C-alpha angles and dihedrals in degrees: 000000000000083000090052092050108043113059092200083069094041102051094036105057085046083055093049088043085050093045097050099036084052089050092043102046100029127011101046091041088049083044097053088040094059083045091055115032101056116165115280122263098264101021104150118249124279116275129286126248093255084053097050085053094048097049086058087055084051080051106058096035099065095240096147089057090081098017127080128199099200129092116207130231094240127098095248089068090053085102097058087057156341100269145002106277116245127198093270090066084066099044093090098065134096150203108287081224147322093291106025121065103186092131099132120053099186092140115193097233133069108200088146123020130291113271099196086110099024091109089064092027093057117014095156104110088192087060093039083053099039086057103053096044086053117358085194094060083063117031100024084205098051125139092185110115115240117259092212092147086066083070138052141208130247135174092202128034108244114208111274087023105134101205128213129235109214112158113255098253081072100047107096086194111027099189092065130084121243108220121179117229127229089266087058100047096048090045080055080046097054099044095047082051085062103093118147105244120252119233144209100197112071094179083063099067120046121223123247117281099227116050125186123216107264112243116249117226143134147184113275096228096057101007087223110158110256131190115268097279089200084054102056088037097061090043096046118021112018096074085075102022104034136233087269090052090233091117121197117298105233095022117031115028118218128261094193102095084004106150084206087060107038085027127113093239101096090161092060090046093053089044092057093039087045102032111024127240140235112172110127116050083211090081136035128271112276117227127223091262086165094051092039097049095038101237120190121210087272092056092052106047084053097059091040086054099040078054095041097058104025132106097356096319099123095179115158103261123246132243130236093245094046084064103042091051089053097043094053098039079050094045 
């Protein structure tokens, strides 16, 4: 009763119970998590100020409302990263500002793919701005709306414009100029930022669950066993340069029928897979996919056969030595 009648009492005992459940829920277990999950040994640096602005732009276009940032730990996300992510993926970043958390952006749909590793899966900026002018003009089955209102049009380049490629069955005017605006180009800035961090510590990050057999395979001049050359294809190359091969006219030339590919310069080949490549103004610069994305000579020889021998293209396969001898005499 005395409880009931001084309020004293009263208010006082509801503040301490506040006090001690908000310690006890929030504050301690956010306390032992920051002690825990520390970032991991080689996570990469936080973000620029061209990526925080570009985050921002992520932000107030809704983007996390169809993307997720997490990679599962099931075999079918094995293709989004190299690993499952674990906490400690998460422990660099920081609040967007005093008032404003937002700084994870794992989402919980996937409309569109998962773009923890997109910065690695996909480094080329022209591709990154092609797509979000016209999502169609890069990936023909797309559901993604188009951002046309991130770029404007010119009739003229003015200096420091960075212009747009977008092939002309997209242009509604083909005689202007698409240039992307700053909000374009830092929300570039900010996907490419998104690379799942290496590791030294294999004992850190757990494997996927579900592991598929490897499929056995091998060149027919060593038999020695190579990497699944569709697979690396479809994660690496087939964003530009499409699952038929065909590419996209005025941004991402072919490979089907393409004399680079079913041609006898490997070196040539390897240089553009492991260097980039930027000779026609026609298309858009070509990152070093090889370079970014580590590949080894096997890794290698099993693209150059997968393109070789798909969709028409009926080139002799390498071998595993006739690449390593090219890739040491180009580093």
């Amino acid at each position: 009763m005395v409880l009931l009648n001084d309020h004293r009492i009263l208010f006082g005992s509801a503040l301490c119970l506040f006090v001690f459940l908000t310690l006890y829920i929030a504050v301690l277990p956010a306390l032992d998590n920051q002690r825990i999950n520390k970032p991991l040994p080689r996570q990469s640096k936080v973000l620029t100020k061209e990526e925080r602005a570009g985050k921002m732009v992520y932000i107030e276009n809704g983007c996390v409302a169809c993307h997720t940032q997490q990679v599962r730990n099931v075999e079918m996300d094995n293709v989004f990263g190299k690993r499952p992510s674990i906490p400690a993926d998460f422990a660099i970043n920081r609040r967007t500002d005093f008032w404003r958390n937002t700084a994870n952006l794992m989402g919980t749909q996937r409309a569109g793919p998962d773009l923890t590793n997109v910065g690695e899966r996909q480094p080329s900026a022209e591709w990154h701005l092609i797509h979000l002018y016209q999502p169609r003009a890069a990936v023909e089955a797309s559901i993604m709306p188009s951002y046309e209102f991130l770029f404007i049009e010119r009739d003229y380049l003015q200096p420091g414009d960075v212009e747009v490629k977008v092939p002309e069955k997209f242009l509604k005017n083909k005689r202007k100029k698409i240039v992307a605006t700053p909000k374009a180009l830092q929300l570039v800035a900010y996907l490419k930022s998104l690379k799942q961090a290496d590791f030294t510590d294999k004992s850190m990050v757990p494997a996927f669950l579900y592991k598929q057999q490897k499929k056995e395979g091998g060149n027919e001049q060593g038999g020695a066993n190579l990497p699944d050359g569709a697979e690396l294809f479809t994660t690496n190359c087939a964003s530009c340069h499409q699952a038929n091969g065909e590419g996209v006219p005025g941004a991402f030339p072919p490979l089907k029928g393409s004399p680079v590919v079913t041609g006898g310069d490997l070196e040539l080949y390897i240089t553009i897979i492991m260097k980039g490549y930027d000779p026609r103004p026609e298309f858009a610069t070509m990152p070093p996919v090889g370079m970014n994305a580590n590949f080894t000579p096997e890794d290698v020889t099993a693209i150059m056969n997968h393109e070789r021998t798909s969709w028409g293209n009926n080139a002799k396969k390498v071998t595993v030595e006739e690449v390593k001898v090219i890739m040491d005499k180009i580093k």
